Every structure is written in C-alpha cells, then in structure tokens.
C-alpha cells in the first residue's frame, strides 16, 4: 500500500473500523490505490456493485440517472469515510471533478470478514489452507469473486476455508485419473492443468481443456457419486486447494442447489420467465419430455454454455435429479441463475 492513505486513516473508515486490527492490516497490505482523471466516471447508475470504493484524494460529484448533480464529496470530508454510493446496483453515477485517487475492496471479502469478526471468529492469516496473505493475488479473494462461492452463506464459508487443504504438485503429476473414485473437489491456486479423456474408440487421450488459476474441477463425480470421467494432469508446477467429498456436499453443493416444484416451474415457463432444459440424452428426450423444454445433454453443457443468455433464469431436469444437479452446479459456476426441478415432480410429469 502506498502512502496515499495511512493505516490509521484506513482503519477509521466505515465499516473497516468494525474489523479486528489483524484483519485491518491484512486488507491494508492488499490495497492498490488507483487514479482516475477529471471528467471520468468511477461508475454509472445501474452498474453492478462488486467492490466498495473509498475516496482518498480529490473530489467527486454524485449524479442521478438524468445526469443531475445530487451532491459532491471531497476526500477530506466526513462523507469520504464511508463507501461511495454503496447500493446494489449503483443508484447514482460518480463523476470525478478533478483527478481523484480511490481504493477498492471486494464486497464479498469484506462481508465475510465482517461476519467472522462479529461472530468472534479468526483472522485472515489463520486460514492455513492458502498461501501467505502478503501475496498480491490472494487466493481467498479470488475464490470469493467466483459465482460458486458468492452463493455460500458466510457461516459456511468460514468452515469451508478452514477445511480447504493446499496440495503442491509438480509438472506432469496426475491429479485425478479417469475411472478412479471421486474423493476431492479442486480449485487451482497456481499453475495450469490439462484435462484429457479416453474412450473405447479413442484409446489415446483426447485433450478437452486447459485450466488456470481460479478454475475448479472434480465436482461431477462427487455430485453424481460416480467415477472420474476425465484425467487432469499438471502442465506446470502449481498448488491446488482441495475439499473432501463430505465437506463439498455439505458446505458447497447444498448451498448452490436450489429446488423448484413442478407447479412453480410451470408458472415461470408459462410467463416466459424461465427456460427449462432437459439434460438427458437426445434419445431419452425424444422418448418423453416436458412440453416446452430444450434438450441440452449434460456432456455438451460446458461447450454450449456460451450460447445461453446469462440474463435468463433456467430450470434443469433429468429423470433422477442426479444429472440435473451436476448441470446446475456447472451453470452456477459460470454465473447463471439455475434451479433444479424437484425429482418427485419430475417423475409425476414424465412417467
């Protein structure tokens, strides 16, 4: 952190002043002040609010959607001790009246720290699963920026972070092998991995994807309780964070899987407020399906996600709830709003 803002001044900001000193110092070390020139906007009304911003130097004007000035905030004012227009989404625009300096803190990270500290929890440096908190690309911040982890209640996050285990690998190490029993969910902290798959028609491994920091894998075998459907090999030295099958199911998967009844699904589809997707095989879909459903088999889901609109809510289903749960997890990881059709309602509908 540069001298744009002293530690004492940072610790006096609201709600930073509600954190333990240890966590204040950890956040302070990670700060990266940025300068914005006069006339530019820090954000505009309607923008998503992913970080809390504090004005460190200069002066800004807050404007409504029509561009009318509502108020001004100077860096030396009491108002600058609070987060700038902290609504979600942003209700106003923030225009720089001169060159300004601001600092930003990830909303999810701050929210979790506030929750932990206010419930008598531990400091960031006690999260022994990850690398040193002085590293600029902090593992916990990266995880909290993933849609997967943003859906988890803070209480579950605290337990999850404590149970994440860091495992170091060398280049060419096999992390998971196709056909093996699934036992862990992995998140890449550093390094890169290659995903390959073999088949009876293609005994030579086929490259499916390359994964880098922040990417995760291993969830399908844990959710569906099946063997690994691909091999993941390290392309370089690296470190992975892993979560046991039991912890994954109790802390992560259940938090992300939202059920919906048949009646509610019918209502949303009738109102064109949701799209229903059948993740079974085309042959199963052809034999029997829910009226109005689109068929997107689970094995094609990852490749076809880019063709789906992230603006629409989705309802996924299969004949048992197993494949649809995997589909919902995959889609949620990519930021989609997804619910799983209740398996009992599904059996009544497709029987």
mmCIF file of C-alpha atoms in Angstrom:
data_model
loop_
_atom_site.group_PDB
_atom_site.id
_atom_site.type_symbol
_atom_site.label_atom_id
_atom_site.label_comp_id
_atom_site.label_asym_id
_atom_site.label_seq_id
_atom_site.Cartn_x
_atom_site.Cartn_y
_atom_site.Cartn_z
ATOM 1 C CA UNK A 1 0.000 0.000 0.000
ATOM 2 C CA UNK A 2 1.324 3.427 -0.951
ATOM 3 C CA UNK A 3 1.267 6.433 1.346
ATOM 4 C CA UNK A 4 -1.880 7.725 -0.418
ATOM 5 C CA UNK A 5 -3.689 6.618 2.725
ATOM 6 C CA UNK A 6 -2.135 5.932 6.119
ATOM 7 C CA UNK A 7 -3.065 2.816 8.016
ATOM 8 C CA UNK A 8 -4.710 4.844 10.796
ATOM 9 C CA UNK A 9 -6.868 6.683 8.251
ATOM 10 C CA UNK A 10 -7.781 3.375 6.588
ATOM 11 C CA UNK A 11 -8.692 1.752 9.906
ATOM 12 C CA UNK A 12 -11.047 4.663 10.664
ATOM 13 C CA UNK A 13 -13.146 4.069 7.535
ATOM 14 C CA UNK A 14 -16.650 2.633 7.931
ATOM 15 C CA UNK A 15 -17.162 -0.336 8.211
ATOM 16 C CA UNK A 16 -13.419 -1.141 8.205
ATOM 17 C CA UNK A 17 -13.403 0.180 11.778
ATOM 18 C CA UNK A 18 -15.535 -2.828 12.722
ATOM 19 C CA UNK A 19 -12.797 -5.325 11.856
ATOM 20 C CA UNK A 20 -10.144 -6.712 14.144
ATOM 21 C CA UNK A 21 -6.779 -4.893 13.827
ATOM 22 C CA UNK A 22 -5.176 -8.024 12.356
ATOM 23 C CA UNK A 23 -7.697 -8.151 9.537
ATOM 24 C CA UNK A 24 -7.482 -4.392 9.003
ATOM 25 C CA UNK A 25 -3.740 -4.714 8.462
ATOM 26 C CA UNK A 26 -4.168 -7.653 6.120
ATOM 27 C CA UNK A 27 -6.620 -5.703 3.955
ATOM 28 C CA UNK A 28 -4.375 -2.631 4.078
ATOM 29 C CA UNK A 29 -1.444 -4.617 2.679
ATOM 30 C CA UNK A 30 -3.567 -5.648 -0.293
ATOM 31 C CA UNK A 31 -4.778 -2.168 -1.217
ATOM 32 C CA UNK A 32 -3.860 -0.839 -4.650
ATOM 33 C CA UNK A 33 -4.861 2.841 -4.963
ATOM 34 C CA UNK A 34 -5.853 3.894 -8.459
ATOM 35 C CA UNK A 35 -6.040 7.348 -10.018
ATOM 36 C CA UNK A 36 -8.924 8.464 -12.235
ATOM 37 C CA UNK A 37 -8.701 11.622 -14.306
ATOM 38 C CA UNK A 38 -11.083 14.591 -14.127
ATOM 39 C CA UNK A 39 -14.305 14.104 -16.058
ATOM 40 C CA UNK A 40 -14.195 10.298 -15.973
ATOM 41 C CA UNK A 41 -16.731 8.234 -14.067
ATOM 42 C CA UNK A 42 -15.912 5.822 -11.252
ATOM 43 C CA UNK A 43 -19.201 4.086 -12.042
ATOM 44 C CA UNK A 44 -22.577 4.861 -13.534
ATOM 45 C CA UNK A 45 -26.107 4.380 -12.231
ATOM 46 C CA UNK A 46 -27.205 0.807 -12.846
ATOM 47 C CA UNK A 47 -23.687 -0.650 -12.789
ATOM 48 C CA UNK A 48 -23.189 -3.789 -10.667
ATOM 49 C CA UNK A 49 -21.590 -3.127 -7.284
ATOM 50 C CA UNK A 50 -18.769 -5.638 -6.848
ATOM 51 C CA UNK A 51 -16.437 -3.556 -4.689
ATOM 52 C CA UNK A 52 -16.736 -0.865 -2.069
ATOM 53 C CA UNK A 53 -14.929 2.309 -3.079
ATOM 54 C CA UNK A 54 -13.429 4.975 -0.835
ATOM 55 C CA UNK A 55 -12.309 8.423 -1.978
ATOM 56 C CA UNK A 56 -8.714 9.058 -0.897
ATOM 57 C CA UNK A 57 -7.849 12.226 -2.800
ATOM 58 C CA UNK A 58 -9.768 14.749 -4.929
ATOM 59 C CA UNK A 59 -13.473 15.473 -5.280
ATOM 60 C CA UNK A 60 -16.371 13.691 -6.980
ATOM 61 C CA UNK A 61 -19.967 14.527 -7.852
ATOM 62 C CA UNK A 62 -22.845 12.089 -7.473
ATOM 63 C CA UNK A 63 -25.421 12.337 -10.260
ATOM 64 C CA UNK A 64 -28.835 10.780 -10.807
ATOM 65 C CA UNK A 65 -29.741 8.811 -13.929
ATOM 66 C CA UNK A 66 -30.625 12.047 -15.763
ATOM 67 C CA UNK A 67 -27.174 13.487 -15.039
ATOM 68 C CA UNK A 68 -28.390 15.984 -12.440
ATOM 69 C CA UNK A 69 -25.856 16.607 -9.677
ATOM 70 C CA UNK A 70 -27.090 15.461 -6.278
ATOM 71 C CA UNK A 71 -24.088 16.163 -4.059
ATOM 72 C CA UNK A 72 -20.323 16.420 -4.033
ATOM 73 C CA UNK A 73 -17.856 14.522 -1.867
ATOM 74 C CA UNK A 74 -14.343 15.751 -1.082
ATOM 75 C CA UNK A 75 -11.606 13.441 0.174
ATOM 76 C CA UNK A 76 -11.193 15.433 3.407
ATOM 77 C CA UNK A 77 -14.906 15.330 4.281
ATOM 78 C CA UNK A 78 -16.710 13.067 6.744
ATOM 79 C CA UNK A 79 -18.640 11.572 3.828
ATOM 80 C CA UNK A 80 -15.360 10.197 2.421
ATOM 81 C CA UNK A 81 -15.057 7.953 5.472
ATOM 82 C CA UNK A 82 -17.943 5.913 4.089
ATOM 83 C CA UNK A 83 -18.263 3.733 0.993
ATOM 84 C CA UNK A 84 -19.222 5.715 -2.096
ATOM 85 C CA UNK A 85 -22.893 5.211 -3.048
ATOM 86 C CA UNK A 86 -22.858 1.668 -1.762
ATOM 87 C CA UNK A 87 -26.038 0.270 -3.299
ATOM 88 C CA UNK A 88 -26.541 -2.764 -5.500
ATOM 89 C CA UNK A 89 -26.821 -1.993 -8.332
ATOM 90 C CA UNK A 90 -25.416 1.534 -8.206
ATOM 91 C CA UNK A 91 -28.276 4.031 -7.804
ATOM 92 C CA UNK A 92 -26.207 7.051 -8.902
ATOM 93 C CA UNK A 93 -23.208 7.885 -11.067
ATOM 94 C CA UNK A 94 -19.909 9.144 -9.628
ATOM 95 C CA UNK A 95 -18.076 11.708 -11.797
ATOM 96 C CA UNK A 96 -14.580 12.955 -10.994
ATOM 97 C CA UNK A 97 -14.464 16.746 -10.623
ATOM 98 C CA UNK A 98 -10.676 16.621 -10.689
ATOM 99 C CA UNK A 99 -8.052 13.894 -10.693
ATOM 100 C CA UNK A 100 -9.006 11.581 -7.845
ATOM 101 C CA UNK A 101 -7.491 8.624 -6.032
ATOM 102 C CA UNK A 102 -9.692 5.792 -4.813
ATOM 103 C CA UNK A 103 -9.210 2.428 -3.149
ATOM 104 C CA UNK A 104 -11.454 -0.571 -3.695
ATOM 105 C CA UNK A 105 -12.169 -3.659 -1.579
ATOM 106 C CA UNK A 106 -14.009 -6.716 -2.838
ATOM 107 C CA UNK A 107 -17.519 -6.665 -1.382
ATOM 108 C CA UNK A 108 -17.685 -10.399 -0.730
ATOM 109 C CA UNK A 109 -14.334 -10.449 1.062
ATOM 110 C CA UNK A 110 -15.266 -7.538 3.302
ATOM 111 C CA UNK A 111 -18.677 -9.034 4.056
ATOM 112 C CA UNK A 112 -17.165 -12.348 5.081
ATOM 113 C CA UNK A 113 -14.534 -10.674 7.280
ATOM 114 C CA UNK A 114 -17.180 -8.544 8.981
ATOM 115 C CA UNK A 115 -19.318 -11.619 9.597
ATOM 116 C CA UNK A 116 -16.400 -13.581 11.009
ATOM 117 C CA UNK A 117 -15.183 -10.780 13.246
ATOM 118 C CA UNK A 118 -18.655 -10.019 14.559
ATOM 119 C CA UNK A 119 -19.182 -13.650 15.494
ATOM 120 C CA UNK A 120 -15.868 -13.966 17.344
ATOM 121 C CA UNK A 121 -14.039 -15.771 14.558
ATOM 122 C CA UNK A 122 -10.453 -15.797 13.409
ATOM 123 C CA UNK A 123 -8.192 -13.577 11.363
ATOM 124 C CA UNK A 124 -7.295 -13.977 7.702
ATOM 125 C CA UNK A 125 -3.787 -15.176 8.483
ATOM 126 C CA UNK A 126 -5.251 -18.123 10.375
ATOM 127 C CA UNK A 127 -6.722 -19.538 7.161
ATOM 128 C CA UNK A 128 -3.931 -22.054 6.921
ATOM 129 C CA UNK A 129 -5.149 -23.669 3.710
ATOM 130 C CA UNK A 130 -3.858 -20.892 1.433
ATOM 131 C CA UNK A 131 -0.600 -19.161 0.599
ATOM 132 C CA UNK A 132 0.835 -16.228 2.503
ATOM 133 C CA UNK A 133 -1.632 -13.333 2.823
ATOM 134 C CA UNK A 134 1.061 -10.963 1.614
ATOM 135 C CA UNK A 135 0.853 -12.387 -1.914
ATOM 136 C CA UNK A 136 -0.734 -9.870 -4.279
ATOM 137 C CA UNK A 137 -3.003 -12.392 -5.958
ATOM 138 C CA UNK A 138 -4.700 -13.583 -2.779
ATOM 139 C CA UNK A 139 -6.344 -16.999 -3.039
ATOM 140 C CA UNK A 140 -9.275 -16.154 -0.783
ATOM 141 C CA UNK A 141 -10.153 -13.008 -2.722
ATOM 142 C CA UNK A 142 -10.069 -14.980 -5.984
ATOM 143 C CA UNK A 143 -12.420 -17.626 -4.599
ATOM 144 C CA UNK A 144 -14.866 -15.025 -3.321
ATOM 145 C CA UNK A 145 -15.032 -13.478 -6.783
ATOM 146 C CA UNK A 146 -16.264 -16.767 -8.273
ATOM 147 C CA UNK A 147 -20.078 -17.120 -8.576
ATOM 148 C CA UNK A 148 -19.716 -20.542 -6.952
ATOM 149 C CA UNK A 149 -18.532 -19.105 -3.649
ATOM 150 C CA UNK A 150 -20.630 -15.943 -3.662
ATOM 151 C CA UNK A 151 -23.770 -18.033 -3.101
ATOM 152 C CA UNK A 152 -22.494 -19.644 0.080
ATOM 153 C CA UNK A 153 -23.664 -18.243 3.441
ATOM 154 C CA UNK A 154 -20.794 -16.561 5.359
ATOM 155 C CA UNK A 155 -21.036 -19.136 8.141
ATOM 156 C CA UNK A 156 -20.463 -21.952 5.653
ATOM 157 C CA UNK A 157 -17.648 -20.004 4.010
ATOM 158 C CA UNK A 158 -15.806 -19.758 7.298
ATOM 159 C CA UNK A 159 -15.923 -23.529 7.748
ATOM 160 C CA UNK A 160 -15.136 -24.170 4.086
ATOM 161 C CA UNK A 161 -11.998 -22.026 4.118
ATOM 162 C CA UNK A 162 -10.798 -23.748 7.255
ATOM 163 C CA UNK A 163 -11.242 -27.156 5.623
ATOM 164 C CA UNK A 164 -9.626 -26.319 2.285
ATOM 165 C CA UNK A 165 -6.294 -28.067 2.048
ATOM 166 C CA UNK A 166 -3.393 -26.876 -0.098
ATOM 167 C CA UNK A 167 -1.596 -29.584 -2.084
ATOM 168 C CA UNK A 168 1.525 -28.870 -4.157
ATOM 169 C CA UNK A 169 2.080 -30.645 -7.470
ATOM 170 C CA UNK A 170 4.907 -30.917 -9.982
ATOM 171 C CA UNK A 171 4.596 -30.676 -13.756
ATOM 172 C CA UNK A 172 3.182 -33.942 -15.252
ATOM 173 C CA UNK A 173 1.693 -35.079 -11.937
ATOM 174 C CA UNK A 174 -1.739 -36.685 -12.393
ATOM 175 C CA UNK A 175 -4.224 -35.006 -10.057
ATOM 176 C CA UNK A 176 -7.244 -37.162 -10.877
ATOM 177 C CA UNK A 177 -7.401 -40.183 -13.167
ATOM 178 C CA UNK A 178 -10.302 -41.194 -15.355
ATOM 179 C CA UNK A 179 -12.151 -44.161 -13.835
ATOM 180 C CA UNK A 180 -10.988 -43.543 -10.270
ATOM 181 C CA UNK A 181 -13.436 -42.920 -7.447
ATOM 182 C CA UNK A 182 -14.072 -39.228 -6.799
ATOM 183 C CA UNK A 183 -12.830 -38.068 -3.398
ATOM 184 C CA UNK A 184 -11.995 -34.324 -3.691
ATOM 185 C CA UNK A 185 -13.161 -31.095 -5.315
ATOM 186 C CA UNK A 186 -10.267 -28.940 -6.558
ATOM 187 C CA UNK A 187 -9.644 -25.237 -7.165
ATOM 188 C CA UNK A 188 -6.440 -24.171 -8.921
ATOM 189 C CA UNK A 189 -4.485 -21.647 -6.878
ATOM 190 C CA UNK A 190 -1.390 -21.531 -9.087
ATOM 191 C CA UNK A 191 -0.171 -23.354 -12.164
ATOM 192 C CA UNK A 192 -2.058 -24.876 -15.091
ATOM 193 C CA UNK A 193 -3.730 -28.229 -15.725
ATOM 194 C CA UNK A 194 -4.763 -30.181 -18.811
ATOM 195 C CA UNK A 195 -7.995 -32.196 -18.970
ATOM 196 C CA UNK A 196 -7.986 -35.321 -21.157
ATOM 197 C CA UNK A 197 -10.360 -38.202 -21.778
ATOM 198 C CA UNK A 198 -10.027 -41.705 -23.226
ATOM 199 C CA UNK A 199 -12.731 -43.840 -24.824
ATOM 200 C CA UNK A 200 -13.033 -47.252 -26.408
ATOM 201 C CA UNK A 201 -12.976 -45.621 -29.839
ATOM 202 C CA UNK A 202 -10.155 -43.230 -28.897
ATOM 203 C CA UNK A 203 -7.741 -45.046 -26.544
ATOM 204 C CA UNK A 204 -5.242 -42.224 -26.998
ATOM 205 C CA UNK A 205 -6.140 -39.381 -24.592
ATOM 206 C CA UNK A 206 -8.052 -36.514 -26.199
ATOM 207 C CA UNK A 207 -7.350 -33.031 -24.871
ATOM 208 C CA UNK A 208 -10.559 -31.400 -23.666
ATOM 209 C CA UNK A 209 -9.381 -28.225 -21.974
ATOM 210 C CA UNK A 210 -6.641 -26.301 -20.209
ATOM 211 C CA UNK A 211 -7.376 -24.827 -16.790
ATOM 212 C CA UNK A 212 -5.636 -21.996 -14.934
ATOM 213 C CA UNK A 213 -5.788 -20.206 -11.560
ATOM 214 C CA UNK A 214 -9.337 -19.828 -10.243
ATOM 215 C CA UNK A 215 -10.693 -22.745 -12.279
ATOM 216 C CA UNK A 216 -12.217 -25.695 -10.443
ATOM 217 C CA UNK A 217 -12.823 -29.343 -11.287
ATOM 218 C CA UNK A 218 -13.857 -32.659 -9.797
ATOM 219 C CA UNK A 219 -17.439 -31.750 -8.867
ATOM 220 C CA UNK A 220 -19.252 -34.089 -11.247
ATOM 221 C CA UNK A 221 -18.062 -37.334 -9.679
ATOM 222 C CA UNK A 222 -18.865 -36.024 -6.189
ATOM 223 C CA UNK A 223 -22.382 -34.811 -7.041
ATOM 224 C CA UNK A 224 -23.396 -37.813 -9.138
ATOM 225 C CA UNK A 225 -21.450 -40.274 -6.936
ATOM 226 C CA UNK A 226 -19.710 -41.740 -9.984
ATOM 227 C CA UNK A 227 -16.135 -42.370 -11.049
ATOM 228 C CA UNK A 228 -13.962 -39.657 -12.612
ATOM 229 C CA UNK A 229 -14.923 -39.051 -16.256
ATOM 230 C CA UNK A 230 -11.604 -37.443 -17.235
ATOM 231 C CA UNK A 231 -7.939 -37.215 -16.273
ATOM 232 C CA UNK A 232 -6.443 -33.961 -15.026
ATOM 233 C CA UNK A 233 -2.666 -33.562 -15.314
ATOM 234 C CA UNK A 234 -0.443 -30.705 -14.192
ATOM 235 C CA UNK A 235 1.116 -28.802 -17.088
ATOM 236 C CA UNK A 236 3.412 -26.918 -14.708
ATOM 237 C CA UNK A 237 4.357 -26.852 -11.052
ATOM 238 C CA UNK A 238 1.472 -25.493 -9.025
ATOM 239 C CA UNK A 239 -0.718 -25.574 -5.946
ATOM 240 C CA UNK A 240 -4.322 -26.747 -5.724
ATOM 241 C CA UNK A 241 -6.884 -26.209 -2.983
ATOM 242 C CA UNK A 242 -8.963 -29.295 -2.336
ATOM 243 C CA UNK A 243 -12.117 -30.042 -0.399
ATOM 244 C CA UNK A 244 -13.149 -33.536 0.684
ATOM 245 C CA UNK A 245 -16.247 -35.171 -0.768
ATOM 246 C CA UNK A 246 -18.140 -34.885 2.521
ATOM 247 C CA UNK A 247 -17.274 -31.204 3.021
ATOM 248 C CA UNK A 248 -18.034 -30.415 -0.611
ATOM 249 C CA UNK A 249 -21.515 -31.876 -0.334
ATOM 250 C CA UNK A 250 -22.389 -30.291 2.990
ATOM 251 C CA UNK A 251 -20.763 -26.868 2.593
ATOM 252 C CA UNK A 252 -20.772 -26.137 -1.128
ATOM 253 C CA UNK A 253 -23.121 -28.276 -3.181
ATOM 254 C CA UNK A 254 -26.183 -27.977 -0.949
ATOM 255 C CA UNK A 255 -25.765 -24.191 -0.749
ATOM 256 C CA UNK A 256 -25.796 -23.930 -4.534
ATOM 257 C CA UNK A 257 -28.571 -26.359 -5.445
ATOM 258 C CA UNK A 258 -31.977 -24.701 -5.396
ATOM 259 C CA UNK A 259 -35.041 -26.884 -5.920
ATOM 260 C CA UNK A 260 -38.219 -25.789 -7.658
ATOM 261 C CA UNK A 261 -41.609 -27.521 -7.706
ATOM 262 C CA UNK A 262 -43.390 -28.580 -10.871
ATOM 263 C CA UNK A 263 -46.188 -26.051 -10.286
ATOM 264 C CA UNK A 264 -43.753 -23.174 -9.861
ATOM 265 C CA UNK A 265 -41.758 -24.296 -12.906
ATOM 266 C CA UNK A 266 -44.943 -24.452 -14.998
ATOM 267 C CA UNK A 267 -45.882 -20.940 -13.894
ATOM 268 C CA UNK A 268 -42.483 -19.447 -14.754
ATOM 269 C CA UNK A 269 -42.364 -21.154 -18.141
ATOM 270 C CA UNK A 270 -45.938 -20.048 -18.940
ATOM 271 C CA UNK A 271 -44.983 -16.468 -18.094
ATOM 272 C CA UNK A 272 -41.831 -16.844 -20.216
ATOM 273 C CA UNK A 273 -39.885 -16.002 -17.057
ATOM 274 C CA UNK A 274 -37.609 -19.040 -17.273
ATOM 275 C CA UNK A 275 -36.193 -21.554 -19.739
ATOM 276 C CA UNK A 276 -36.447 -25.256 -18.925
ATOM 277 C CA UNK A 277 -33.580 -27.507 -20.018
ATOM 278 C CA UNK A 278 -33.595 -31.298 -20.210
ATOM 279 C CA UNK A 279 -30.020 -32.502 -19.615
ATOM 280 C CA UNK A 280 -30.699 -36.125 -20.551
ATOM 281 C CA UNK A 281 -29.547 -37.789 -23.764
ATOM 282 C CA UNK A 282 -31.346 -36.896 -27.012
ATOM 283 C CA UNK A 283 -32.770 -40.429 -27.171
ATOM 284 C CA UNK A 284 -34.294 -40.034 -23.698
ATOM 285 C CA UNK A 285 -35.604 -36.586 -24.566
ATOM 286 C CA UNK A 286 -37.243 -37.866 -27.739
ATOM 287 C CA UNK A 287 -38.979 -40.674 -25.898
ATOM 288 C CA UNK A 288 -40.515 -38.489 -23.194
ATOM 289 C CA UNK A 289 -40.001 -34.865 -22.173
ATOM 290 C CA UNK A 290 -41.655 -31.895 -20.527
ATOM 291 C CA UNK A 291 -43.554 -29.715 -23.036
ATOM 292 C CA UNK A 292 -41.550 -26.626 -23.977
ATOM 293 C CA UNK A 293 -38.231 -27.997 -22.694
ATOM 294 C CA UNK A 294 -34.983 -27.634 -24.627
ATOM 295 C CA UNK A 295 -32.606 -30.574 -24.814
ATOM 296 C CA UNK A 296 -29.002 -29.842 -23.844
ATOM 297 C CA UNK A 297 -27.307 -33.089 -22.793
ATOM 298 C CA UNK A 298 -25.004 -32.874 -19.800
ATOM 299 C CA UNK A 299 -21.987 -33.990 -21.821
ATOM 300 C CA UNK A 300 -22.417 -30.975 -24.141
ATOM 301 C CA UNK A 301 -23.300 -28.452 -21.458
ATOM 302 C CA UNK A 302 -19.871 -26.913 -20.889
ATOM 303 C CA UNK A 303 -19.317 -26.443 -24.633
ATOM 304 C CA UNK A 304 -22.738 -24.868 -25.206
ATOM 305 C CA UNK A 305 -22.902 -22.501 -22.229
ATOM 306 C CA UNK A 306 -21.601 -19.584 -24.278
ATOM 307 C CA UNK A 307 -24.709 -19.840 -26.477
ATOM 308 C CA UNK A 308 -27.048 -19.371 -23.498
ATOM 309 C CA UNK A 309 -28.161 -15.949 -22.299
ATOM 310 C CA UNK A 310 -26.980 -15.197 -18.777
ATOM 311 C CA UNK A 311 -29.927 -12.794 -18.431
ATOM 312 C CA UNK A 312 -32.495 -15.605 -18.290
ATOM 313 C CA UNK A 313 -33.311 -17.877 -15.334
ATOM 314 C CA UNK A 314 -33.025 -21.598 -16.084
ATOM 315 C CA UNK A 315 -34.678 -24.746 -14.748
ATOM 316 C CA UNK A 316 -32.805 -28.001 -15.349
ATOM 317 C CA UNK A 317 -34.120 -31.529 -15.042
ATOM 318 C CA UNK A 318 -33.385 -35.192 -15.732
ATOM 319 C CA UNK A 319 -35.122 -38.373 -14.591
ATOM 320 C CA UNK A 320 -33.481 -38.735 -11.180
ATOM 321 C CA UNK A 321 -32.134 -35.326 -10.194
ATOM 322 C CA UNK A 322 -28.535 -36.526 -10.384
ATOM 323 C CA UNK A 323 -27.538 -35.172 -13.793
ATOM 324 C CA UNK A 324 -29.586 -32.029 -13.279
ATOM 325 C CA UNK A 325 -27.748 -31.337 -10.011
ATOM 326 C CA UNK A 326 -24.432 -31.572 -11.833
ATOM 327 C CA UNK A 327 -25.757 -29.276 -14.568
ATOM 328 C CA UNK A 328 -26.969 -26.730 -12.025
ATOM 329 C CA UNK A 329 -23.589 -26.677 -10.304
ATOM 330 C CA UNK A 330 -21.720 -26.192 -13.595
ATOM 331 C CA UNK A 331 -24.047 -23.393 -14.703
ATOM 332 C CA UNK A 332 -23.947 -21.660 -11.336
ATOM 333 C CA UNK A 333 -20.154 -21.636 -11.513
ATOM 334 C CA UNK A 334 -20.481 -19.608 -14.695
ATOM 335 C CA UNK A 335 -22.875 -17.098 -13.153
ATOM 336 C CA UNK A 336 -26.209 -18.480 -14.397
ATOM 337 C CA UNK A 337 -29.397 -18.325 -12.323
ATOM 338 C CA UNK A 338 -30.385 -22.003 -12.121
ATOM 339 C CA UNK A 339 -32.885 -24.157 -10.248
ATOM 340 C CA UNK A 340 -33.330 -27.923 -10.262
ATOM 341 C CA UNK A 341 -36.777 -29.343 -10.919
ATOM 342 C CA UNK A 342 -37.934 -31.379 -7.927
ATOM 343 C CA UNK A 343 -37.295 -35.035 -8.737
ATOM 344 C CA UNK A 344 -40.668 -36.218 -7.419
ATOM 345 C CA UNK A 345 -42.499 -33.648 -9.518
ATOM 346 C CA UNK A 346 -40.436 -34.757 -12.483
ATOM 347 C CA UNK A 347 -41.359 -38.405 -12.069
ATOM 348 C CA UNK A 348 -45.023 -37.432 -11.952
ATOM 349 C CA UNK A 349 -44.624 -35.421 -15.133
ATOM 350 C CA UNK A 350 -42.554 -37.765 -17.272
ATOM 351 C CA UNK A 351 -43.773 -41.150 -16.113
#
